[in-house]
Amino acid sequence: DADVTQTPRNRITKTGKRIMLECSQTKGHDRMYWYRQDPGLGLQLIYYSFDVKDINKGEISDGYSVSRQAQAKFSLSLESAIPNQTALYFCATSDLEGLQFFGPGTRLTVL
Amino acid sequence: AQSVSQHNHHVILSEAASLELGCNYSYGGTVNLFWYVQYPGQHLQLLLKYFSGDPLVKGIKGFEAEFIKSKFSFNLRKPSVQWSDTAEYFCAVNPDSWGKLQFGAGTQVVVTP
């Protein structure tokens, strides 16, 4: 079984819609992250959380929000999706050494 | 601005050729360094990591990387690539020991039969 899971794996939506991407982990890590991947830009950090009560903005948080419902769950929301949010989104967890474990990704297309 | 730079965006080579991918970073102090690989359609997987000790690090699938502190570099190498090494490779740096990674833009490697 995968340690980090993401749902949905693919989503097509329209401009202005609210979208939630979910991430669950069974690794028991306190630290969780959301990244987006765009061709030629690598991975950019959207939000991160070091424990259930801790939420921090990353490099590109505008237009996104997150919720850390439990140690194992970290959700990413797009309140009003726009086409330039079309990307591949990855959730990750990390241990205390900073070693990160990634989920399978969610491919989001905003029309 | 502090950053992670990967020298090549695309590399095409034949099977059995040697591969070297460059990575430089601009953070001072102690850093943790990583190379991740993303095979087509898959998520990122760890190839190798450097935290301390021997600057020559061996990873999975025959990859190795050398940390050169004076050059702020962490280059990835493989002596003889295979078609299955076709993937995108990302260098990443943990500059503050808090688990946040800064990624390079990635290098797309295509290995032809």
Coordinates of N, CA and C in Angstrom, one line a residue:
Chain A
D1 N 0.8 -1.2 0.0 CA 0.0 0.0 0.0 C 0.9 1.2 0.0
A2 N 0.4 2.3 -0.7 CA 1.2 3.5 -0.8 C 1.2 4.2 0.5
D3 N 2.3 4.8 0.8 CA 2.4 5.6 2.1 C 1.7 6.9 2.0
V4 N 1.8 7.5 0.8 CA 1.2 8.9 0.6 C 0.2 8.7 -0.5
T5 N -1.0 9.0 -0.3 CA -2.0 8.9 -1.3 C -2.7 10.2 -1.6
Q6 N -3.1 10.4 -2.8 CA -3.8 11.7 -3.2 C -5.0 11.4 -4.0
T7 N -6.1 12.1 -3.7 CA -7.3 12.0 -4.5 C -7.8 13.4 -4.8
P8 N -8.4 13.6 -6.0 CA -8.4 12.6 -7.1 C -7.0 12.6 -7.8
R9 N -6.8 11.7 -8.7 CA -5.6 11.6 -9.5 C -5.7 12.5 -10.7
N10 N -6.8 12.7 -11.2 CA -7.0 13.6 -12.3 C -8.3 14.4 -12.1
R11 N -8.3 15.7 -12.5 CA -9.5 16.5 -12.4 C -9.5 17.6 -13.4
I12 N -10.6 17.7 -14.1 CA -10.9 18.8 -15.0 C -12.0 19.6 -14.5
T13 N -11.8 20.9 -14.4 CA -12.8 21.8 -13.9 C -12.8 23.1 -14.7
K14 N -13.8 23.9 -14.3 CA -14.0 25.2 -15.1 C -13.5 26.4 -14.2
T15 N -13.2 27.4 -14.9 CA -12.8 28.6 -14.2 C -13.9 29.1 -13.2
G16 N -13.4 29.4 -12.0 CA -14.3 29.9 -11.0 C -14.8 28.8 -10.0
K17 N -14.6 27.6 -10.3 CA -15.1 26.5 -9.5 C -14.1 26.3 -8.3
R18 N -14.7 25.8 -7.2 CA -13.9 25.5 -6.0 C -13.5 24.1 -6.1
I19 N -12.2 23.8 -5.8 CA -11.7 22.5 -6.0 C -10.9 22.1 -4.7
M20 N -11.0 20.9 -4.2 CA -10.2 20.4 -3.1 C -9.5 19.2 -3.5
L21 N -8.2 19.2 -3.2 CA -7.3 18.1 -3.5 C -7.0 17.5 -2.1
E22 N -7.0 16.2 -2.0 CA -6.8 15.6 -0.7 C -5.6 14.7 -0.6
C23 N -4.9 14.7 0.5 CA -3.7 13.9 0.7 C -3.8 13.2 2.1
S24 N -3.5 11.9 2.0 CA -3.4 11.1 3.3 C -2.1 10.4 3.3
Q25 N -1.6 10.2 4.5 CA -0.3 9.5 4.7 C -0.4 8.5 5.9
T26 N 0.3 7.4 5.7 CA 0.4 6.4 6.8 C 1.8 6.3 7.3
K27 N 2.6 7.3 7.1 CA 4.0 7.2 7.5 C 4.2 7.7 8.9
G28 N 3.2 8.4 9.5 CA 3.3 8.9 10.8 C 4.1 10.1 10.9
H29 N 4.3 10.8 9.8 CA 5.1 12.1 9.8 C 4.3 13.2 10.3
D30 N 4.9 14.1 11.0 CA 4.2 15.4 11.3 C 4.2 16.4 10.2
R31 N 5.2 16.3 9.4 CA 5.4 17.4 8.4 C 4.8 17.0 7.0
M32 N 4.0 17.9 6.5 CA 3.4 17.6 5.2 C 3.5 18.9 4.3
Y33 N 3.5 18.7 3.0 CA 3.7 19.7 2.1 C 2.8 19.6 0.9
W34 N 2.5 20.7 0.2 CA 1.9 20.7 -1.1 C 2.8 21.5 -2.1
Y35 N 3.0 20.8 -3.2 CA 3.8 21.4 -4.3 C 3.0 21.5 -5.6
R36 N 3.4 22.4 -6.5 CA 2.9 22.3 -7.8 C 4.1 22.1 -8.8
Q37 N 3.9 21.4 -9.8 CA 4.9 21.1 -10.8 C 4.5 21.7 -12.1
D38 N 5.3 22.5 -12.7 CA 5.1 23.0 -14.0 C 6.3 22.7 -14.9
P39 N 6.1 22.4 -16.1 CA 7.3 22.1 -17.0 C 8.3 23.2 -17.0
G40 N 9.6 22.8 -16.7 CA 10.7 23.8 -16.7 C 10.8 24.6 -15.5
L41 N 9.9 24.4 -14.5 CA 10.0 25.2 -13.3 C 10.3 24.3 -12.1
G42 N 10.4 23.0 -12.2 CA 10.6 22.1 -11.1 C 9.3 22.1 -10.2
L43 N 9.6 21.9 -8.9 CA 8.5 21.9 -7.9 C 8.5 23.2 -7.1
Q44 N 7.4 23.8 -7.0 CA 7.3 25.0 -6.2 C 6.4 24.8 -5.0
L45 N 6.8 25.2 -3.8 CA 6.1 24.9 -2.6 C 4.9 25.9 -2.4
I46 N 3.7 25.3 -2.2 CA 2.5 26.1 -2.0 C 2.3 26.4 -0.6
Y47 N 2.2 25.3 0.2 CA 1.9 25.4 1.7 C 2.7 24.3 2.3
Y48 N 3.0 24.4 3.6 CA 3.5 23.3 4.4 C 3.0 23.4 5.8
S49 N 3.1 22.3 6.5 CA 2.6 22.2 7.8 C 3.5 21.3 8.6
F50 N 4.0 21.7 9.8 CA 4.9 20.9 10.6 C 4.2 20.2 11.7
D51 N 3.0 20.5 12.0 CA 2.1 19.7 12.8 C 0.7 20.1 12.6
V52 N -0.3 19.5 13.3 CA -1.7 19.8 13.1 C -2.0 21.2 13.3
K53 N -1.3 21.9 14.2 CA -1.7 23.3 14.5 C -0.8 24.3 13.8
D54 N 0.0 23.8 12.9 CA 0.9 24.7 12.2 C 0.7 24.7 10.7
I55 N 0.5 25.9 10.1 CA 0.3 26.0 8.7 C 1.1 27.2 8.2
N56 N 1.9 27.0 7.2 CA 2.7 28.1 6.7 C 2.6 28.2 5.2
K57 N 2.7 29.5 4.7 CA 2.7 29.7 3.3 C 4.1 29.4 2.7
G58 N 4.0 28.9 1.5 CA 5.2 28.6 0.7 C 5.5 29.7 -0.3
E59 N 6.2 29.4 -1.4 CA 6.6 30.4 -2.4 C 5.4 30.9 -3.1
I60 N 4.4 30.1 -3.4 CA 3.3 30.5 -4.3 C 1.9 30.2 -3.7
S61 N 1.6 30.8 -2.6 CA 0.4 30.4 -1.9 C -0.8 31.2 -2.4
D62 N -0.6 32.3 -3.1 CA -1.8 33.1 -3.6 C -2.8 32.2 -4.4
G63 N -4.0 32.3 -4.0 CA -5.1 31.5 -4.8 C -5.3 30.2 -4.2
Y64 N -4.6 29.8 -3.2 CA -4.7 28.5 -2.6 C -4.9 28.6 -1.1
S65 N -5.5 27.6 -0.5 CA -5.6 27.5 1.0 C -5.5 26.0 1.3
V66 N -5.2 25.8 2.6 CA -5.0 24.4 3.1 C -5.7 24.2 4.4
S67 N -5.9 22.9 4.7 CA -6.5 22.5 5.9 C -5.8 21.2 6.4
R68 N -5.3 21.3 7.6 CA -4.7 20.1 8.2 C -5.7 19.5 9.2
Q69 N -6.4 18.5 8.7 CA -7.5 18.0 9.5 C -7.0 17.0 10.6
A70 N -5.9 16.4 10.4 CA -5.3 15.4 11.3 C -3.9 15.3 10.9
Q71 N -3.1 14.5 11.7 CA -1.7 14.3 11.4 C -1.6 13.7 10.0
A72 N -2.6 12.8 9.7 CA -2.5 12.0 8.5 C -3.1 12.7 7.2
K73 N -3.8 13.8 7.4 CA -4.5 14.4 6.3 C -4.2 15.9 6.1
F74 N -4.0 16.3 4.9 CA -3.6 17.7 4.5 C -4.3 18.0 3.2
S75 N -5.2 18.9 3.2 CA -6.0 19.2 2.0 C -5.6 20.5 1.4
L76 N -5.6 20.6 0.1 CA -5.4 21.8 -0.6 C -6.6 22.2 -1.4
S77 N -7.0 23.5 -1.2 CA -8.2 24.0 -1.9 C -7.8 25.2 -2.8
L78 N -8.5 25.2 -3.9 CA -8.5 26.3 -4.9 C -9.9 26.9 -4.8
E79 N -10.0 28.1 -4.1 CA -11.3 28.7 -3.9 C -12.0 29.1 -5.1
S80 N -11.3 29.6 -6.1 CA -11.9 30.0 -7.4 C -10.8 29.7 -8.5
A81 N -10.9 28.5 -9.1 CA -9.9 28.0 -10.0 C -9.7 28.9 -11.2
I82 N -8.5 29.1 -11.6 CA -8.2 29.9 -12.8 C -7.3 29.0 -13.7
P83 N -7.3 29.3 -15.0 CA -6.5 28.4 -15.9 C -5.0 28.3 -15.6
N84 N -4.4 29.4 -15.1 CA -3.0 29.2 -14.8 C -2.7 28.4 -13.6
Q85 N -3.7 27.8 -13.0 CA -3.5 26.9 -11.9 C -3.5 25.4 -12.5
T86 N -3.6 25.3 -13.8 CA -3.5 24.0 -14.4 C -2.0 23.5 -14.2
A87 N -1.9 22.4 -13.5 CA -0.6 21.9 -13.2 C -0.7 20.5 -12.6
L88 N 0.5 19.9 -12.3 CA 0.5 18.7 -11.5 C 0.8 19.0 -10.1
Y89 N 0.0 18.5 -9.2 CA 0.1 18.9 -7.8 C 0.6 17.6 -7.0
F90 N 1.6 17.8 -6.2 CA 2.1 16.8 -5.3 C 2.0 17.1 -3.9
C91 N 1.6 16.1 -3.1 CA 1.7 16.2 -1.7 C 2.9 15.4 -1.2
A92 N 3.5 15.8 -0.1 CA 4.7 15.1 0.4 C 4.7 15.1 1.9
T93 N 5.4 14.2 2.5 CA 5.6 14.2 3.9 C 7.1 14.2 4.1
S94 N 7.6 14.5 5.3 CA 9.0 14.4 5.5 C 9.3 13.9 7.0
D95 N 10.4 13.2 7.1 CA 10.9 12.9 8.4 C 11.7 14.0 9.0
L96 N 12.3 13.8 10.2 CA 13.0 14.9 10.8 C 14.3 15.3 10.2
E97 N 14.8 14.4 9.3 CA 16.0 14.7 8.6 C 15.8 15.5 7.3
G98 N 14.5 15.7 7.0 CA 14.1 16.4 5.8 C 14.0 15.5 4.6
L99 N 14.0 14.2 4.7 CA 13.8 13.3 3.6 C 12.3 13.3 3.3
Q100 N 12.0 13.6 2.0 CA 10.6 13.8 1.7 C 10.1 12.6 0.9
F101 N 8.8 12.2 1.1 CA 8.2 11.1 0.4 C 6.9 11.7 -0.3
F102 N 6.9 11.4 -1.6 CA 5.9 12.1 -2.4 C 4.7 11.1 -2.7
G103 N 3.5 11.8 -2.8 CA 2.4 11.1 -3.4 C 2.4 11.0 -4.9
P104 N 1.4 10.3 -5.4 CA 1.4 10.0 -6.9 C 1.1 11.2 -7.7
G105 N 0.6 12.3 -7.1 CA 0.3 13.5 -7.9 C -1.2 13.6 -8.3
T106 N -1.7 14.8 -8.5 CA -3.0 15.0 -9.0 C -2.8 16.0 -10.2
R107 N -3.3 15.5 -11.4 CA -3.2 16.4 -12.6 C -4.5 17.2 -12.7
L108 N -4.4 18.5 -12.5 CA -5.5 19.4 -12.5 C -5.5 20.2 -13.8
T109 N -6.6 20.2 -14.5 CA -6.8 21.1 -15.6 C -8.0 22.0 -15.4
V110 N -7.7 23.3 -15.5 CA -8.7 24.3 -15.3 C -9.0 25.0 -16.7
L111 N -10.3 24.8 -17.2 CA -10.6 25.3 -18.5 C -11.2 26.7 -18.5
Chain B
A1 N 18.9 36.1 -5.0 CA 18.0 35.2 -4.3 C 18.7 33.9 -4.2
Q2 N 18.5 33.2 -3.1 CA 19.1 31.9 -2.9 C 18.3 30.9 -3.8
S3 N 19.1 29.9 -4.4 CA 18.5 29.1 -5.4 C 19.2 27.8 -5.6
V4 N 18.6 27.0 -6.4 CA 19.2 25.7 -6.8 C 19.2 25.7 -8.3
S5 N 20.4 25.5 -8.9 CA 20.5 25.6 -10.4 C 20.9 24.2 -10.9
Q6 N 20.2 23.8 -11.9 CA 20.5 22.6 -12.7 C 21.0 23.1 -14.1
H7 N 22.1 22.6 -14.5 CA 22.8 23.2 -15.6 C 22.1 22.9 -17.0
N8 N 21.6 21.7 -17.1 CA 21.0 21.3 -18.3 C 19.5 21.0 -18.1
H9 N 18.7 21.5 -19.1 CA 17.3 21.2 -19.0 C 16.9 19.9 -19.8
H10 N 17.7 19.6 -20.8 CA 17.4 18.4 -21.6 C 18.7 17.8 -21.9
V11 N 18.8 16.5 -21.7 CA 20.0 15.7 -22.1 C 19.5 14.5 -22.9
I12 N 20.1 14.2 -24.0 CA 19.8 13.1 -24.8 C 21.1 12.3 -25.0
L13 N 21.1 11.0 -24.7 CA 22.3 10.2 -24.8 C 21.9 8.8 -25.2
S14 N 22.9 8.0 -25.6 CA 22.7 6.6 -26.0 C 23.0 5.7 -24.8
E15 N 22.3 4.5 -24.9 CA 22.6 3.5 -23.9 C 24.1 3.3 -23.8
A16 N 24.5 3.0 -22.6 CA 25.9 2.7 -22.2 C 26.8 4.0 -22.1
A17 N 26.3 5.1 -22.5 CA 27.0 6.4 -22.3 C 27.0 6.8 -20.8
S18 N 28.0 7.6 -20.5 CA 28.1 8.1 -19.1 C 27.2 9.4 -19.0
L19 N 26.7 9.5 -17.8 CA 25.8 10.7 -17.5 C 26.4 11.5 -16.4
E20 N 26.4 12.8 -16.5 CA 26.7 13.7 -15.4 C 25.7 14.8 -15.5
L21 N 25.0 15.1 -14.4 CA 24.1 16.2 -14.3 C 24.6 17.1 -13.2
G22 N 24.7 18.4 -13.6 CA 25.2 19.4 -12.7 C 24.1 20.0 -11.8
C23 N 24.5 20.3 -10.6 CA 23.6 21.0 -9.6 C 24.4 21.9 -8.8
N24 N 24.1 23.2 -8.7 CA 24.7 24.1 -7.8 C 23.7 24.8 -7.0
Y25 N 24.1 25.2 -5.8 CA 23.1 25.9 -4.9 C 23.8 27.1 -4.3
S26 N 23.0 28.0 -3.8 CA 23.6 29.3 -3.3 C 23.4 29.5 -1.8
Y27 N 23.0 28.4 -1.1 CA 22.8 28.6 0.3 C 24.1 28.4 1.1
G28 N 24.3 29.3 2.1 CA 25.5 29.1 2.9 C 25.2 28.2 4.1
G29 N 26.2 27.8 4.8 CA 26.1 27.0 6.0 C 25.8 25.5 5.6
T30 N 25.4 24.8 6.6 CA 25.2 23.4 6.4 C 23.8 23.1 5.7
V31 N 23.9 22.3 4.7 CA 22.7 22.0 3.9 C 22.6 20.4 3.7
N32 N 21.4 20.0 3.6 CA 21.2 18.6 3.2 C 20.9 18.6 1.7
L33 N 21.4 17.6 1.0 CA 21.3 17.6 -0.5 C 20.6 16.3 -1.0
F34 N 19.8 16.4 -2.0 CA 19.1 15.3 -2.5 C 19.1 15.3 -4.0
W35 N 19.0 14.1 -4.6 CA 18.6 13.9 -6.0 C 17.3 13.0 -6.0
Y36 N 16.3 13.5 -6.7 CA 15.1 12.8 -6.9 C 14.9 12.5 -8.4
V37 N 14.2 11.4 -8.7 CA 14.0 11.0 -10.1 C 12.5 10.9 -10.3
Q38 N 12.0 11.3 -11.4 CA 10.6 11.1 -11.7 C 10.5 10.4 -13.1
Y39 N 10.1 9.1 -13.0 CA 9.9 8.4 -14.3 C 8.6 8.8 -14.9
P40 N 8.5 8.7 -16.2 CA 7.3 9.1 -16.9 C 6.0 8.7 -16.2
G41 N 5.2 9.6 -15.9 CA 3.9 9.3 -15.3 C 3.9 8.9 -13.9
Q42 N 5.0 9.0 -13.2 CA 5.2 8.6 -11.8 C 5.5 9.8 -10.9
H43 N 5.5 9.5 -9.6 CA 5.8 10.5 -8.6 C 7.3 10.5 -8.4
L44 N 7.8 11.5 -7.7 CA 9.2 11.6 -7.4 C 9.7 10.6 -6.4
Q45 N 10.8 10.0 -6.7 CA 11.4 9.0 -5.9 C 12.8 9.4 -5.5
L46 N 13.3 9.1 -4.3 CA 14.6 9.5 -3.9 C 15.7 8.6 -4.6
L47 N 16.7 9.2 -5.2 CA 17.8 8.5 -5.8 C 18.9 8.4 -4.7
L48 N 19.2 9.5 -4.1 CA 20.3 9.5 -3.1 C 20.2 10.8 -2.3
K49 N 20.9 10.8 -1.2 CA 20.9 12.0 -0.3 C 22.3 12.1 0.3
Y50 N 22.6 13.4 0.7 CA 23.8 13.7 1.4 C 23.5 14.5 2.6
F51 N 23.9 14.1 3.8 CA 23.7 14.8 5.0 C 25.1 15.2 5.6
S52 N 26.0 14.3 5.6 CA 27.3 14.6 6.2 C 28.2 13.4 5.8
G53 N 29.5 13.5 6.2 CA 30.4 12.4 6.0 C 31.0 12.3 4.6
D54 N 31.2 11.2 4.1 CA 31.9 11.0 2.8 C 31.1 11.7 1.7
P55 N 31.8 12.6 1.0 CA 31.2 13.5 0.0 C 30.7 12.7 -1.2
L56 N 31.2 11.5 -1.4 CA 30.8 10.7 -2.5 C 29.7 9.8 -2.0
V57 N 28.5 10.0 -2.6 CA 27.3 9.3 -2.1 C 26.9 8.3 -3.1
K58 N 26.6 7.1 -2.8 CA 26.0 6.1 -3.7 C 24.5 6.0 -3.5
G59 N 23.8 5.9 -4.6 CA 22.4 5.8 -4.4 C 21.9 4.5 -5.1
I60 N 20.6 4.5 -5.5 CA 20.0 3.3 -6.1 C 20.3 3.3 -7.6
K61 N 20.2 2.2 -8.2 CA 20.3 2.0 -9.6 C 21.6 2.5 -10.2
G62 N 22.7 2.4 -9.5 CA 24.0 2.7 -10.0 C 24.4 4.2 -10.0
F63 N 23.5 5.0 -9.5 CA 23.8 6.4 -9.4 C 24.7 6.8 -8.2
E64 N 25.5 7.8 -8.4 CA 26.2 8.4 -7.3 C 26.3 9.9 -7.5
A65 N 26.6 10.6 -6.4 CA 26.8 12.0 -6.5 C 27.9 12.5 -5.6
E66 N 28.5 13.6 -6.0 CA 29.7 14.1 -5.3 C 29.4 15.5 -4.8
F67 N 29.5 15.7 -3.5 CA 29.3 17.0 -2.8 C 30.7 17.7 -2.8
I68 N 30.8 18.8 -3.4 CA 32.0 19.6 -3.4 C 31.6 20.9 -2.7
K69 N 31.9 21.0 -1.4 CA 31.5 22.2 -0.6 C 32.0 23.5 -1.2
S70 N 33.3 23.5 -1.6 CA 33.9 24.8 -2.1 C 33.2 25.3 -3.3
K71 N 32.6 24.4 -4.1 CA 32.0 24.8 -5.3 C 30.5 24.8 -5.2
F72 N 29.9 24.6 -4.0 CA 28.5 24.6 -3.8 C 27.8 23.6 -4.8
S73 N 28.4 22.5 -5.0 CA 27.9 21.6 -6.1 C 27.6 20.2 -5.6
F74 N 26.6 19.6 -6.2 CA 26.2 18.2 -5.9 C 25.8 17.6 -7.2
N75 N 26.8 17.1 -8.0 CA 26.6 16.6 -9.3 C 26.3 15.1 -9.3
L76 N 25.4 14.7 -10.1 CA 24.9 13.4 -10.2 C 25.6 12.7 -11.3
R77 N 26.0 11.4 -11.1 CA 26.7 10.7 -12.2 C 26.2 9.2 -12.3
K78 N 26.3 8.7 -13.5 CA 26.1 7.3 -13.7 C 27.0 6.9 -14.8
P79 N 27.9 5.8 -14.6 CA 28.9 5.5 -15.6 C 28.3 5.0 -16.9
S80 N 27.2 4.3 -16.8 CA 26.7 3.6 -18.0 C 25.1 3.6 -17.9
V81 N 24.5 4.4 -18.7 CA 23.0 4.5 -18.6 C 22.3 3.5 -19.4
Q82 N 21.1 3.2 -18.9 CA 20.2 2.3 -19.6 C 19.0 3.0 -20.1
W83 N 18.2 2.4 -21.0 CA 17.0 3.0 -21.6 C 16.1 3.4 -20.4
S84 N 16.0 2.5 -19.4 CA 15.1 2.7 -18.3 C 15.5 3.9 -17.4
D85 N 16.6 4.5 -17.7 CA 17.0 5.7 -16.9 C 16.3 7.0 -17.5
T86 N 15.6 6.8 -18.6 CA 14.9 8.0 -19.1 C 13.9 8.5 -18.1
A87 N 14.0 9.7 -17.7 CA 13.3 10.3 -16.6 C 13.6 11.8 -16.5
E88 N 13.0 12.4 -15.5 CA 13.4 13.8 -15.2 C 14.0 13.7 -13.8
Y89 N 15.1 14.4 -13.7 CA 15.9 14.4 -12.5 C 16.0 15.7 -11.8
F90 N 15.7 15.7 -10.5 CA 15.6 17.0 -9.7 C 16.7 17.0 -8.6
C91 N 17.4 18.0 -8.6 CA 18.3 18.3 -7.4 C 17.5 19.1 -6.4
A92 N 17.7 18.8 -5.1 CA 17.0 19.6 -4.1 C 17.9 19.8 -2.9
V93 N 17.6 20.9 -2.3 CA 18.5 21.3 -1.1 C 17.5 21.6 0.0
N94 N 17.9 21.2 1.2 CA 17.2 21.5 2.5 C 18.1 22.5 3.2
P95 N 17.9 23.8 3.0 CA 18.8 24.8 3.6 C 18.7 25.1 5.0
D96 N 17.6 24.7 5.7 CA 17.4 25.2 7.0 C 17.1 24.1 8.0
S97 N 17.3 22.9 7.6 CA 17.0 21.7 8.5 C 15.6 21.6 9.0
W98 N 14.7 22.3 8.4 CA 13.3 22.3 8.9 C 12.4 21.4 7.9
G99 N 13.1 20.8 7.0 CA 12.3 19.9 6.1 C 11.8 20.5 4.8
K100 N 11.9 21.8 4.7 CA 11.5 22.5 3.4 C 12.6 22.3 2.4
L101 N 12.2 21.8 1.2 CA 13.2 21.6 0.1 C 13.0 22.7 -0.9
Q102 N 14.2 23.1 -1.4 CA 14.2 24.0 -2.6 C 14.6 23.1 -3.8
F103 N 13.8 23.1 -4.8 CA 14.1 22.2 -5.9 C 14.7 23.0 -7.1
G104 N 15.6 22.3 -7.8 CA 16.0 22.9 -9.1 C 14.9 22.7 -10.1
A105 N 15.1 23.2 -11.3 CA 14.1 23.2 -12.4 C 13.9 21.8 -13.0
G106 N 14.9 20.9 -12.8 CA 14.8 19.6 -13.3 C 15.6 19.5 -14.6
T107 N 16.1 18.2 -14.9 CA 16.7 17.9 -16.2 C 16.0 16.7 -16.7
Q108 N 15.5 16.9 -17.9 CA 14.9 15.8 -18.6 C 16.0 15.0 -19.4
V109 N 16.1 13.7 -19.0 CA 17.1 12.8 -19.6 C 16.4 11.8 -20.5
V110 N 16.8 11.7 -21.7 CA 16.3 10.7 -22.7 C 17.4 9.8 -23.1
V111 N 17.3 8.5 -22.9 CA 18.3 7.6 -23.2 C 17.7 6.8 -24.4
T112 N 18.5 6.8 -25.5 CA 18.0 6.2 -26.7 C 18.7 4.8 -26.8
P113 N 17.9 3.8 -27.4 CA 18.5 2.4 -27.5 C 19.7 2.4 -28.4

